[in-house]
XYZ file of N, CA and C in Angstrom:
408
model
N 87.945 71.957 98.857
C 88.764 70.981 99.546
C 89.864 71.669 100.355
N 90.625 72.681 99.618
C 91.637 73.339 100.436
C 91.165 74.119 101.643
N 89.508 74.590 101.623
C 88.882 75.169 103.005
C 89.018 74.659 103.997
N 88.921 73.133 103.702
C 88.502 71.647 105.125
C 89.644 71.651 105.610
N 90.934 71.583 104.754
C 92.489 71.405 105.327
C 92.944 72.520 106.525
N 92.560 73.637 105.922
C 93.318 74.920 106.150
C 93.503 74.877 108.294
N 92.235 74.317 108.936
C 91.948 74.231 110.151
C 93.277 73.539 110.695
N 93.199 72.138 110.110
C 94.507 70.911 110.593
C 95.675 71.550 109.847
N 95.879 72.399 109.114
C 97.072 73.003 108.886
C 97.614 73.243 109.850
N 96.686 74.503 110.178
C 97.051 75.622 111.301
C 97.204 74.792 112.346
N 96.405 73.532 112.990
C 96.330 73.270 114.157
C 98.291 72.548 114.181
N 98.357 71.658 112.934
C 99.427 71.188 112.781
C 100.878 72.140 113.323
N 100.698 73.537 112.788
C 101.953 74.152 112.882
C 102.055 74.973 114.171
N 100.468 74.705 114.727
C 100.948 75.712 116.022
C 101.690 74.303 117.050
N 101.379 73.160 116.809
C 101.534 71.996 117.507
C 102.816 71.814 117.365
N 103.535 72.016 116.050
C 104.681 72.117 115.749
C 105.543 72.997 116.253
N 105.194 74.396 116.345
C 105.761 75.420 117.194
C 105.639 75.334 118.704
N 104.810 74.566 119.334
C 104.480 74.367 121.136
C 105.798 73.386 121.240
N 106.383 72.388 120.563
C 106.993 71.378 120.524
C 108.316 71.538 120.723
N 108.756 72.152 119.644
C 109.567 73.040 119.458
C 110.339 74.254 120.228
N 109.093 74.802 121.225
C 109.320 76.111 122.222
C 109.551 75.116 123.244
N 109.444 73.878 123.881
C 109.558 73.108 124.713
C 110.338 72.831 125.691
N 111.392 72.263 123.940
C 112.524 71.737 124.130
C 113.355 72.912 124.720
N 114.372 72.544 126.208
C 115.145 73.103 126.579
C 116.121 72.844 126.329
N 117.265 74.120 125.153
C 118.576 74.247 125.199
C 118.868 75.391 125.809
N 120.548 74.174 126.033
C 121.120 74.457 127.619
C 122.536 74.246 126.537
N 123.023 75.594 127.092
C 124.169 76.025 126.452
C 125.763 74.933 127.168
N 126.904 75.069 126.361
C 127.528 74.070 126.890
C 127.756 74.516 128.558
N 128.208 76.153 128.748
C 128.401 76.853 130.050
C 127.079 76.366 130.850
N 125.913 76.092 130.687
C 124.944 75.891 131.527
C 124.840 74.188 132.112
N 125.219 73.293 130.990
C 125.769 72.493 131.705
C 126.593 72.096 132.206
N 128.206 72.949 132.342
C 129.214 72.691 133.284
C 129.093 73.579 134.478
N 127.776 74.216 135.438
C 127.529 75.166 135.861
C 126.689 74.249 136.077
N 125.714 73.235 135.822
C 125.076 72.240 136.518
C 125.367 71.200 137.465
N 126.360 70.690 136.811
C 127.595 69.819 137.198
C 128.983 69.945 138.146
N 128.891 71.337 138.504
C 129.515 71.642 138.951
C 130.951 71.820 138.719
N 131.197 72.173 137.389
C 132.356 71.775 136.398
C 133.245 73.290 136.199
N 132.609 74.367 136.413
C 132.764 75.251 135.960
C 133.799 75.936 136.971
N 135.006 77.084 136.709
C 136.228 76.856 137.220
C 136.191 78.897 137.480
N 136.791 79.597 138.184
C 136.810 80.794 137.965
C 138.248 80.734 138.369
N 139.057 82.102 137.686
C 140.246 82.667 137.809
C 140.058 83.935 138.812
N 141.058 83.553 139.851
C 141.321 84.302 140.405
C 142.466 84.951 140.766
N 142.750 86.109 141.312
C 144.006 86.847 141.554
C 144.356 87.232 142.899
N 145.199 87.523 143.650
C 145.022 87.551 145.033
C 145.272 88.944 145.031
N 146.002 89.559 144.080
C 146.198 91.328 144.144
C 146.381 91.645 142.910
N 144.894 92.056 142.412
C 145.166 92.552 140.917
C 146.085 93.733 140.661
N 146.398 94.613 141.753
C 147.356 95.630 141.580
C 148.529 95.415 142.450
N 149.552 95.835 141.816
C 150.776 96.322 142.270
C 151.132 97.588 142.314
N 151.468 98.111 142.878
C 151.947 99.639 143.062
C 153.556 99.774 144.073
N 154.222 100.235 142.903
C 155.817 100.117 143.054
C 155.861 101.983 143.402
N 154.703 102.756 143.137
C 155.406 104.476 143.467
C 156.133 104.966 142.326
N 156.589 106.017 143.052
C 157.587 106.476 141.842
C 159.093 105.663 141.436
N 159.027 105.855 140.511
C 160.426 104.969 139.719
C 161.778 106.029 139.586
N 162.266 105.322 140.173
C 163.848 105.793 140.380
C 164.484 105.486 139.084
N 165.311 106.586 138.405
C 165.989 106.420 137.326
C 167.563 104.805 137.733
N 167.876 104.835 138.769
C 168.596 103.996 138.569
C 168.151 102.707 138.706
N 167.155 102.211 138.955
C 166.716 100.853 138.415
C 166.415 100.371 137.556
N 167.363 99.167 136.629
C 166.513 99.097 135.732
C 165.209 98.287 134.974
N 165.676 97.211 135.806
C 163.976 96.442 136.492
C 163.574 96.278 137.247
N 162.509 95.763 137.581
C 161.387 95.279 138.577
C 160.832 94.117 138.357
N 160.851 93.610 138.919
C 160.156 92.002 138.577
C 158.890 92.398 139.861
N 157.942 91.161 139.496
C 156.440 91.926 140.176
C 156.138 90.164 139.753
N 155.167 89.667 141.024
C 154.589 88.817 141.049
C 153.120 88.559 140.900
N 151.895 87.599 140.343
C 150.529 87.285 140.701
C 150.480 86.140 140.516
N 149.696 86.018 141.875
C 149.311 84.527 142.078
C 148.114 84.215 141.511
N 147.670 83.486 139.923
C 146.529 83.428 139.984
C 145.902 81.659 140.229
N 145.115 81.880 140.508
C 144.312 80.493 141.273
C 143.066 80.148 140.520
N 143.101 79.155 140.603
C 141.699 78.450 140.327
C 140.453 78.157 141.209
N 139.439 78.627 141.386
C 138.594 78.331 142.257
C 137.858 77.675 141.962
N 137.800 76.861 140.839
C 136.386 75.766 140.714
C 137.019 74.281 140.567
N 136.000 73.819 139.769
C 136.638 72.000 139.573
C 136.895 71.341 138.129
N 137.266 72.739 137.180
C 138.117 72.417 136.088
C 138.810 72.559 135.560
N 140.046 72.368 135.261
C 141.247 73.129 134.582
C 141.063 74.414 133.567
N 141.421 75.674 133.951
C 141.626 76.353 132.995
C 142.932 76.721 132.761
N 142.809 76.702 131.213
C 143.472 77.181 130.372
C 144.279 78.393 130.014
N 145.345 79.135 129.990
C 145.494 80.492 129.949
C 145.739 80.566 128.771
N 145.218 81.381 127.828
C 145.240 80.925 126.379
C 146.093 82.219 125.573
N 145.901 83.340 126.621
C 146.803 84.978 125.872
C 146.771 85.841 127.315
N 148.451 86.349 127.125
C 148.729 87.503 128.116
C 149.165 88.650 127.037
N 148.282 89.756 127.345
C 148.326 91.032 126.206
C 148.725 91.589 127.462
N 149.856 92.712 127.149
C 150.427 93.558 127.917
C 150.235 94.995 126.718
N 150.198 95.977 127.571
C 149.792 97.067 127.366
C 150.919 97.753 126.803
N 152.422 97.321 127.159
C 153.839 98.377 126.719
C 154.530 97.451 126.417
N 155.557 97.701 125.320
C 156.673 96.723 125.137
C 157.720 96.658 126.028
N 157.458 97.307 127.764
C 158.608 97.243 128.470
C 157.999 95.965 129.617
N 156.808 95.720 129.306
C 156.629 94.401 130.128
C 156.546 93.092 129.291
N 157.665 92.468 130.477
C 157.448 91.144 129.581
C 157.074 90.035 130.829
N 155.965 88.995 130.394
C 155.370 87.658 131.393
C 155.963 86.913 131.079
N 156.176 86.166 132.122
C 156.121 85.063 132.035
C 155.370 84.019 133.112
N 154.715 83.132 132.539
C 153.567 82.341 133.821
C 154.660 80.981 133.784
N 154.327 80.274 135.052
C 154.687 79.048 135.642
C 154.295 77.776 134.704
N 152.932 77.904 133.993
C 152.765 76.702 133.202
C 151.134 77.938 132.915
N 150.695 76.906 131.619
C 149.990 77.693 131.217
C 148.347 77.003 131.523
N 148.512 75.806 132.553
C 146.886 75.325 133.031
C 147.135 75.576 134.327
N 146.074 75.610 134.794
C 145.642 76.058 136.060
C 145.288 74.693 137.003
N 145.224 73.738 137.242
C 144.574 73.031 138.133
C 143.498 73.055 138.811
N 142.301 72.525 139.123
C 141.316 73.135 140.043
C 141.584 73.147 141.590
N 141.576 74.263 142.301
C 142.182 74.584 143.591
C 143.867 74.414 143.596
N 144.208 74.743 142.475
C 145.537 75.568 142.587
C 146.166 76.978 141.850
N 147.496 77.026 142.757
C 147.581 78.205 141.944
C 149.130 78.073 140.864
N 149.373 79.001 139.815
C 150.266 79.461 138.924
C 150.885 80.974 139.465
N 152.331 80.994 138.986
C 152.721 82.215 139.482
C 152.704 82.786 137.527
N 152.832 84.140 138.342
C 152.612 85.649 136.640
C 153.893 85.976 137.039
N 155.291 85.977 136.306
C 156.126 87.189 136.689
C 155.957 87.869 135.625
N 155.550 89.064 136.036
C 156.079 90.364 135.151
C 157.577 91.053 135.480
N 158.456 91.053 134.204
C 159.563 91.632 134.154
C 159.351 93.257 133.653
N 159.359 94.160 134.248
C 159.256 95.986 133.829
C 160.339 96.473 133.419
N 160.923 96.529 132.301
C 162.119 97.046 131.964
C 161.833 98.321 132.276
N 162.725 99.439 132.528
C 162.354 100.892 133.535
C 163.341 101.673 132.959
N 163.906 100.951 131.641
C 165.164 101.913 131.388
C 164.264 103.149 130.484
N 163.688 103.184 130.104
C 162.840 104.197 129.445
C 161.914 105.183 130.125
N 161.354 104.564 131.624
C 160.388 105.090 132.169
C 160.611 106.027 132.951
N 159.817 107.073 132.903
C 160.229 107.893 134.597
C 159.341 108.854 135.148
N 159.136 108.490 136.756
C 158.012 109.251 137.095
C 157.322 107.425 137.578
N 155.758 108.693 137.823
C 154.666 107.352 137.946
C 154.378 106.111 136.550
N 154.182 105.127 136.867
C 154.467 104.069 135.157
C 152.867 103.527 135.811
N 151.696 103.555 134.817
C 150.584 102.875 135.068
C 150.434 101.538 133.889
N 150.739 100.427 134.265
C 150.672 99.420 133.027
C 149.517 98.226 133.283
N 149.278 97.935 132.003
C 148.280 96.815 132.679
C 148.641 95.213 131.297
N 148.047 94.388 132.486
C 148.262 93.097 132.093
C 147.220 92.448 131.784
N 146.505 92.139 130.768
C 145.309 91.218 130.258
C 145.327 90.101 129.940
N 144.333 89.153 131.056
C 145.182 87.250 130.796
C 143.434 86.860 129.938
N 143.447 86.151 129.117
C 142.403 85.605 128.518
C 143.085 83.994 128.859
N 141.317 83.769 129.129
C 141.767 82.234 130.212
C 140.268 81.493 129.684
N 140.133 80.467 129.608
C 138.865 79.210 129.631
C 137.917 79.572 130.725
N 138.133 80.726 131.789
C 137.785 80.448 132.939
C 136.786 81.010 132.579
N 135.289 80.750 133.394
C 134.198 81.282 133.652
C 134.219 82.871 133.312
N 134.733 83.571 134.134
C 135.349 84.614 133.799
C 137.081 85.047 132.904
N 136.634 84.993 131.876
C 137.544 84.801 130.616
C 138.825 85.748 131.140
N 138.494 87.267 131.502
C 139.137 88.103 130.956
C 139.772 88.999 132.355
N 140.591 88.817 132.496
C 141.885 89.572 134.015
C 142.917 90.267 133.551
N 142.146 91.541 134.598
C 142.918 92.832 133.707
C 144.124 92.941 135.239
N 145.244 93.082 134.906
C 145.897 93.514 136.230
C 147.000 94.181 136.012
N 147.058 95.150 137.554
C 147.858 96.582 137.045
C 148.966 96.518 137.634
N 150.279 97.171 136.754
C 151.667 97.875 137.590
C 151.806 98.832 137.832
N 151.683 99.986 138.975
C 151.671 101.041 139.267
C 153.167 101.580 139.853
């Protein structure tokens, strides 16, 4: 009796597996990327370059404009700075779609001297999560 089955077993589970391989999942990014939902961060000058640093200054303030280029709000969720002599501060922490937020970076310089290479890392909702940007 278990010989006669064994055929409609098999036929059962490959039918089960065709069924199964079918179905298309579509990740949440693939459907806001369908829809046209999906938002990228942008920067208008990922670098700054200030030169050499003069001992008598003792900050620098430094601007980025970052923007939104798609049609959903992102989020700026972490600014990791590389030295404890920079400190951010952003304009608000969502983005609008087709607008922009200002970055000030404050460079305290009382420590520094010579060429200063620093960098600024924004983790954002955006399509592209992760914006690395430099103070030179």
């Amino acid at each position: 009796m278990l010989k006669k089955l064994k055929p409609f077993f098999i036929l059962f589970i490959c039918c089960a597996i065709s069924v199964s391989c079918s179905k298309s999942a579509t990740s949440p990014k693939a459907h806001l990327r369908k829809n046209n939902l999906v938002s990228y961060l942008s920067v208008q000058d990922s670098i700054i370059s200030f030169g050499k640093v003069h001992q008598a200054k003792k900050h620098i303030k430094c601007t980025f404009k970052l923007r939104n280029d798609g049609n959903n709000n992102i989020s700026i969720n972490k600014i990791d700075v590389s030295c404890g002599c920079l400190k951010p501060s952003l304009s608000s922490i969502v983005i609008r779609p087709q607008k922009e937020e200002i970055l000030t970076i404050d460079v305290d310089l009382t420590k520094q001297y010579g060429n200063i290479n620093k960098s600024i890392i924004i983790l954002s909702s955006a399509e592209n999560a992760y914006k690395i940007l430099r103070v030179k």
